[in-house]
PDB file of C-alpha atoms in Angstrom:
ATOM      1  CA  MET A   1      24.618  22.370  21.913  1.00  0.00           C
ATOM      2  CA  HIS A   2      24.683  18.424  23.326  1.00  0.00           C
ATOM      3  CA  ILE A   3      22.711  16.839  25.742  1.00  0.00           C
ATOM      4  CA  SER A   4      26.003  15.451  27.118  1.00  0.00           C
ATOM      5  CA  ASP A   5      27.083  19.382  27.835  1.00  0.00           C
ATOM      6  CA  LEU A   6      23.435  19.532  30.144  1.00  0.00           C
ATOM      7  CA  LEU A   7      23.618  16.065  31.930  1.00  0.00           C
ATOM      8  CA  THR A   8      25.752  14.354  34.146  1.00  0.00           C
ATOM      9  CA  ILE A   9      25.763  10.703  35.686  1.00  0.00           C
ATOM     10  CA  GLN A  10      24.308  12.334  38.751  1.00  0.00           C
ATOM     11  CA  GLN A  11      21.461  13.212  36.646  1.00  0.00           C
ATOM     12  CA  ILE A  12      20.559   9.739  35.238  1.00  0.00           C
ATOM     13  CA  ILE A  13      17.812   7.489  37.007  1.00  0.00           C
ATOM     14  CA  PRO A  14      18.564   4.156  35.265  1.00  0.00           C
ATOM     15  CA  GLU A  15      15.699   2.469  36.944  1.00  0.00           C
ATOM     16  CA  LEU A  16      12.899   4.535  38.022  1.00  0.00           C
ATOM     17  CA  LYS A  17      10.278   2.812  39.893  1.00  0.00           C
ATOM     18  CA  VAL A  18       6.824   4.353  38.994  1.00  0.00           C
ATOM     19  CA  SER A  19       3.269   3.769  38.130  1.00  0.00           C
ATOM     20  CA  SER A  20       1.697   6.355  36.641  1.00  0.00           C
ATOM     21  CA  LYS A  21       2.633   9.962  34.751  1.00  0.00           C
ATOM     22  CA  LYS A  22       1.533  11.708  37.568  1.00  0.00           C
ATOM     23  CA  GLN A  23       4.070   9.581  39.994  1.00  0.00           C
ATOM     24  CA  ALA A  24       6.799   9.909  37.388  1.00  0.00           C
ATOM     25  CA  LEU A  25       6.901  13.698  37.303  1.00  0.00           C
ATOM     26  CA  ASN A  26       6.485  13.782  40.864  1.00  0.00           C
ATOM     27  CA  GLU A  27       9.663  11.998  41.156  1.00  0.00           C
ATOM     28  CA  LEU A  28      11.296  13.716  38.642  1.00  0.00           C
ATOM     29  CA  ALA A  29      10.252  17.327  40.440  1.00  0.00           C
ATOM     30  CA  CYS A  30      11.971  15.849  43.780  1.00  0.00           C
ATOM     31  CA  PHE A  31      14.798  14.472  42.338  1.00  0.00           C
ATOM     32  CA  ALA A  32      15.572  17.731  40.540  1.00  0.00           C
ATOM     33  CA  GLY A  33      14.299  19.890  43.725  1.00  0.00           C
ATOM     34  CA  ALA A  34      16.673  17.905  45.631  1.00  0.00           C
ATOM     35  CA  GLN A  35      19.772  18.638  43.593  1.00  0.00           C
ATOM     36  CA  LEU A  36      18.688  22.634  42.631  1.00  0.00           C
ATOM     37  CA  GLY A  37      17.519  23.398  45.855  1.00  0.00           C
ATOM     38  CA  ILE A  38      14.347  24.556  44.318  1.00  0.00           C
ATOM     39  CA  ASP A  39      10.843  23.846  45.839  1.00  0.00           C
ATOM     40  CA  GLN A  40       9.824  20.246  44.834  1.00  0.00           C
ATOM     41  CA  GLN A  41       6.023  21.715  44.253  1.00  0.00           C
ATOM     42  CA  MET A  42       6.948  24.399  42.472  1.00  0.00           C
ATOM     43  CA  ILE A  43       8.744  22.352  39.658  1.00  0.00           C
ATOM     44  CA  MET A  44       5.714  19.737  39.631  1.00  0.00           C
ATOM     45  CA  ASP A  45       3.361  22.553  39.171  1.00  0.00           C
ATOM     46  CA  LEU A  46       5.064  24.098  36.348  1.00  0.00           C
ATOM     47  CA  LEU A  47       5.026  20.575  34.539  1.00  0.00           C
ATOM     48  CA  LEU A  48       1.752  19.863  35.275  1.00  0.00           C
ATOM     49  CA  GLU A  49       0.372  23.171  34.013  1.00  0.00           C
ATOM     50  CA  ARG A  50       2.810  22.403  30.831  1.00  0.00           C
ATOM     51  CA  GLU A  51       0.970  18.955  30.315  1.00  0.00           C
ATOM     52  CA  LYS A  52      -2.543  20.359  30.383  1.00  0.00           C
ATOM     53  CA  LEU A  53      -1.330  22.635  27.049  1.00  0.00           C
ATOM     54  CA  GLY A  54      -0.975  18.850  25.572  1.00  0.00           C
ATOM     55  CA  SER A  55       1.035  15.589  26.277  1.00  0.00           C
ATOM     56  CA  THR A  56       5.093  16.041  26.147  1.00  0.00           C
ATOM     57  CA  GLY A  57       4.623  12.038  25.351  1.00  0.00           C
ATOM     58  CA  VAL A  58       6.514  12.459  21.948  1.00  0.00           C
ATOM     59  CA  GLY A  59       6.135   8.338  20.640  1.00  0.00           C
ATOM     60  CA  HIS A  60       7.993   5.890  20.074  1.00  0.00           C
ATOM     61  CA  ARG A  61       7.379   5.137  24.168  1.00  0.00           C
ATOM     62  CA  ILE A  62       9.456   8.710  25.320  1.00  0.00           C
ATOM     63  CA  ALA A  63       8.217  11.550  26.980  1.00  0.00           C
ATOM     64  CA  VAL A  64       9.923  15.099  27.529  1.00  0.00           C
ATOM     65  CA  PRO A  65       8.435  17.246  30.108  1.00  0.00           C
ATOM     66  CA  HIS A  66       9.994  20.636  30.030  1.00  0.00           C
ATOM     67  CA  ALA A  67       9.456  23.979  32.206  1.00  0.00           C
ATOM     68  CA  LYS A  68      10.835  27.294  32.386  1.00  0.00           C
ATOM     69  CA  LEU A  69      11.682  27.969  36.282  1.00  0.00           C
ATOM     70  CA  SER A  70      12.529  31.818  37.226  1.00  0.00           C
ATOM     71  CA  ASN A  71      14.860  31.174  39.639  1.00  0.00           C
ATOM     72  CA  LEU A  72      17.124  28.687  37.998  1.00  0.00           C
ATOM     73  CA  ASP A  73      20.400  30.011  36.244  1.00  0.00           C
ATOM     74  CA  LYS A  74      20.949  27.336  33.754  1.00  0.00           C
ATOM     75  CA  ILE A  75      19.495  24.744  31.976  1.00  0.00           C
ATOM     76  CA  TYR A  76      19.296  21.414  33.936  1.00  0.00           C
ATOM     77  CA  VAL A  77      18.308  17.778  32.454  1.00  0.00           C
ATOM     78  CA  VAL A  78      17.045  14.803  34.089  1.00  0.00           C
ATOM     79  CA  LEU A  79      17.249  11.365  32.125  1.00  0.00           C
ATOM     80  CA  ALA A  80      15.251   8.629  33.656  1.00  0.00           C
ATOM     81  CA  ARG A  81      14.615   4.881  32.444  1.00  0.00           C
ATOM     82  CA  LEU A  82      11.651   3.313  33.936  1.00  0.00           C
ATOM     83  CA  LYS A  83      11.518   0.226  35.453  1.00  0.00           C
ATOM     84  CA  ASN A  84       8.201  -0.868  33.962  1.00  0.00           C
ATOM     85  CA  PRO A  85       6.499   1.473  31.096  1.00  0.00           C
ATOM     86  CA  ILE A  86       3.548   3.601  32.470  1.00  0.00           C
ATOM     87  CA  GLU A  87       0.580   5.075  30.434  1.00  0.00           C
ATOM     88  CA  TYR A  88       1.337   8.777  29.263  1.00  0.00           C
ATOM     89  CA  GLN A  89      -1.147   9.672  26.972  1.00  0.00           C
ATOM     90  CA  SER A  90       1.197  10.123  24.355  1.00  0.00           C
ATOM     91  CA  VAL A  91       0.728  11.012  20.619  1.00  0.00           C
ATOM     92  CA  ASP A  92       1.364   7.901  19.418  1.00  0.00           C
ATOM     93  CA  LYS A  93      -0.916   6.032  22.289  1.00  0.00           C
ATOM     94  CA  LEU A  94       2.162   3.985  23.621  1.00  0.00           C
ATOM     95  CA  THR A  95       3.076   3.438  27.183  1.00  0.00           C
ATOM     96  CA  VAL A  96       6.397   5.329  27.949  1.00  0.00           C
ATOM     97  CA  ASP A  97       9.758   4.173  29.333  1.00  0.00           C
ATOM     98  CA  LEU A  98      12.057   6.840  29.150  1.00  0.00           C
ATOM     99  CA  ILE A  99      11.586  10.046  30.115  1.00  0.00           C
ATOM    100  CA  VAL A 100      14.194  13.243  30.091  1.00  0.00           C
ATOM    101  CA  MET A 101      13.050  16.280  31.872  1.00  0.00           C
ATOM    102  CA  ILE A 102      14.459  19.874  30.849  1.00  0.00           C
ATOM    103  CA  LEU A 103      14.136  22.517  32.715  1.00  0.00           C
ATOM    104  CA  SER A 104      15.561  25.932  32.179  1.00  0.00           C
ATOM    105  CA  PRO A 105      15.420  29.490  33.488  1.00  0.00           C
ATOM    106  CA  GLU A 106      12.761  31.620  32.090  1.00  0.00           C
ATOM    107  CA  ASN A 107      14.952  33.912  29.767  1.00  0.00           C
ATOM    108  CA  ALA A 108      16.743  30.883  28.016  1.00  0.00           C
ATOM    109  CA  GLY A 109      14.596  31.482  25.032  1.00  0.00           C
ATOM    110  CA  GLY A 110      17.361  29.775  22.286  1.00  0.00           C
ATOM    111  CA  GLU A 111      19.276  27.729  24.434  1.00  0.00           C
ATOM    112  CA  TYR A 112      15.962  26.400  25.481  1.00  0.00           C
ATOM    113  CA  LEU A 113      14.840  25.646  21.969  1.00  0.00           C
ATOM    114  CA  MET A 114      18.630  23.674  21.302  1.00  0.00           C
ATOM    115  CA  ALA A 115      18.304  21.981  24.451  1.00  0.00           C
ATOM    116  CA  LEU A 116      14.849  20.682  22.961  1.00  0.00           C
ATOM    117  CA  ALA A 117      16.080  20.226  19.777  1.00  0.00           C
ATOM    118  CA  SER A 118      19.456  18.125  20.623  1.00  0.00           C
ATOM    119  CA  THR A 119      17.233  16.131  22.847  1.00  0.00           C
ATOM    120  CA  ALA A 120      14.620  15.271  20.100  1.00  0.00           C
ATOM    121  CA  ARG A 121      17.843  14.578  17.537  1.00  0.00           C
ATOM    122  CA  LEU A 122      19.323  12.163  19.725  1.00  0.00           C
ATOM    123  CA  LEU A 123      16.315  10.572  20.845  1.00  0.00           C
ATOM    124  CA  HIS A 124      15.181   9.947  17.176  1.00  0.00           C
ATOM    125  CA  ASN A 125      18.425   7.604  16.706  1.00  0.00           C
ATOM    126  CA  GLU A 126      16.695   4.491  17.441  1.00  0.00           C
ATOM    127  CA  ARG A 127      19.937   2.465  18.075  1.00  0.00           C
ATOM    128  CA  VAL A 128      20.728   4.903  20.781  1.00  0.00           C
ATOM    129  CA  VAL A 129      17.500   4.762  21.931  1.00  0.00           C
ATOM    130  CA  ALA A 130      18.108   0.888  21.928  1.00  0.00           C
ATOM    131  CA  GLN A 131      21.294   0.963  23.801  1.00  0.00           C
ATOM    132  CA  ILE A 132      19.805   3.468  26.434  1.00  0.00           C
ATOM    133  CA  ARG A 133      16.813   1.433  27.209  1.00  0.00           C
ATOM    134  CA  GLY A 134      19.534  -1.556  27.802  1.00  0.00           C
ATOM    135  CA  SER A 135      22.022  -0.012  29.688  1.00  0.00           C
ATOM    136  CA  GLU A 136      21.299  -0.916  33.595  1.00  0.00           C
ATOM    137  CA  THR A 137      24.051   2.093  35.090  1.00  0.00           C
ATOM    138  CA  ALA A 138      23.611   5.615  34.611  1.00  0.00           C
ATOM    139  CA  GLU A 139      27.673   5.370  33.779  1.00  0.00           C
ATOM    140  CA  GLY A 140      26.327   3.041  30.516  1.00  0.00           C
ATOM    141  CA  ILE A 141      23.544   5.499  29.943  1.00  0.00           C
ATOM    142  CA  PHE A 142      25.993   8.820  29.512  1.00  0.00           C
ATOM    143  CA  ALA A 143      28.437   6.699  27.708  1.00  0.00           C
ATOM    144  CA  THR A 144      25.859   5.763  25.192  1.00  0.00           C
ATOM    145  CA  ILE A 145      25.206   9.376  24.863  1.00  0.00           C
ATOM    146  CA  CYS A 146      28.558  10.877  24.741  1.00  0.00           C
ATOM    147  CA  GLU A 147      29.564   8.035  22.333  1.00  0.00           C
ATOM    148  CA  ALA A 148      26.493   8.882  19.760  1.00  0.00           C
ATOM    149  CA  GLU A 149      27.165  12.733  20.014  1.00  0.00           C
ATOM    150  CA  SER A 150      30.708  12.473  19.186  1.00  0.00           C
ATOM    151  CA  ALA A 151      29.819  10.361  16.117  1.00  0.00           C
TER     152      ALA A 151
END
């Protein structure tokens, strides 16, 4: 599984303007809710519930918030490059400027884990992450991801 299989250009926010973790999660929940036709507050509640278990700030200025939804039929990914870094209570204490949100159906156990693993593998590549951070358009970010995954 590749992130490019789960992501479209329309699911990339190249310059998200937020000033806090809660605001970022809320904006992502609103964005996903509008695209999926799902209640954004439910998405937000699930993301916040997951954050209570431990921060999804995985380090290297990256966060991967994720949640399982009962009324979702396939995995849905949003990638947001933040205009300005925000405090996120990350494991390495660094601010976050890149967020990949993964929403999945409740019953997508194996697929969900593969999506998380694919995200981690992609974001572990410092060159790819630098290109994503340097790209100003959704098209450029998507092209970077597709190129990295085809290599």
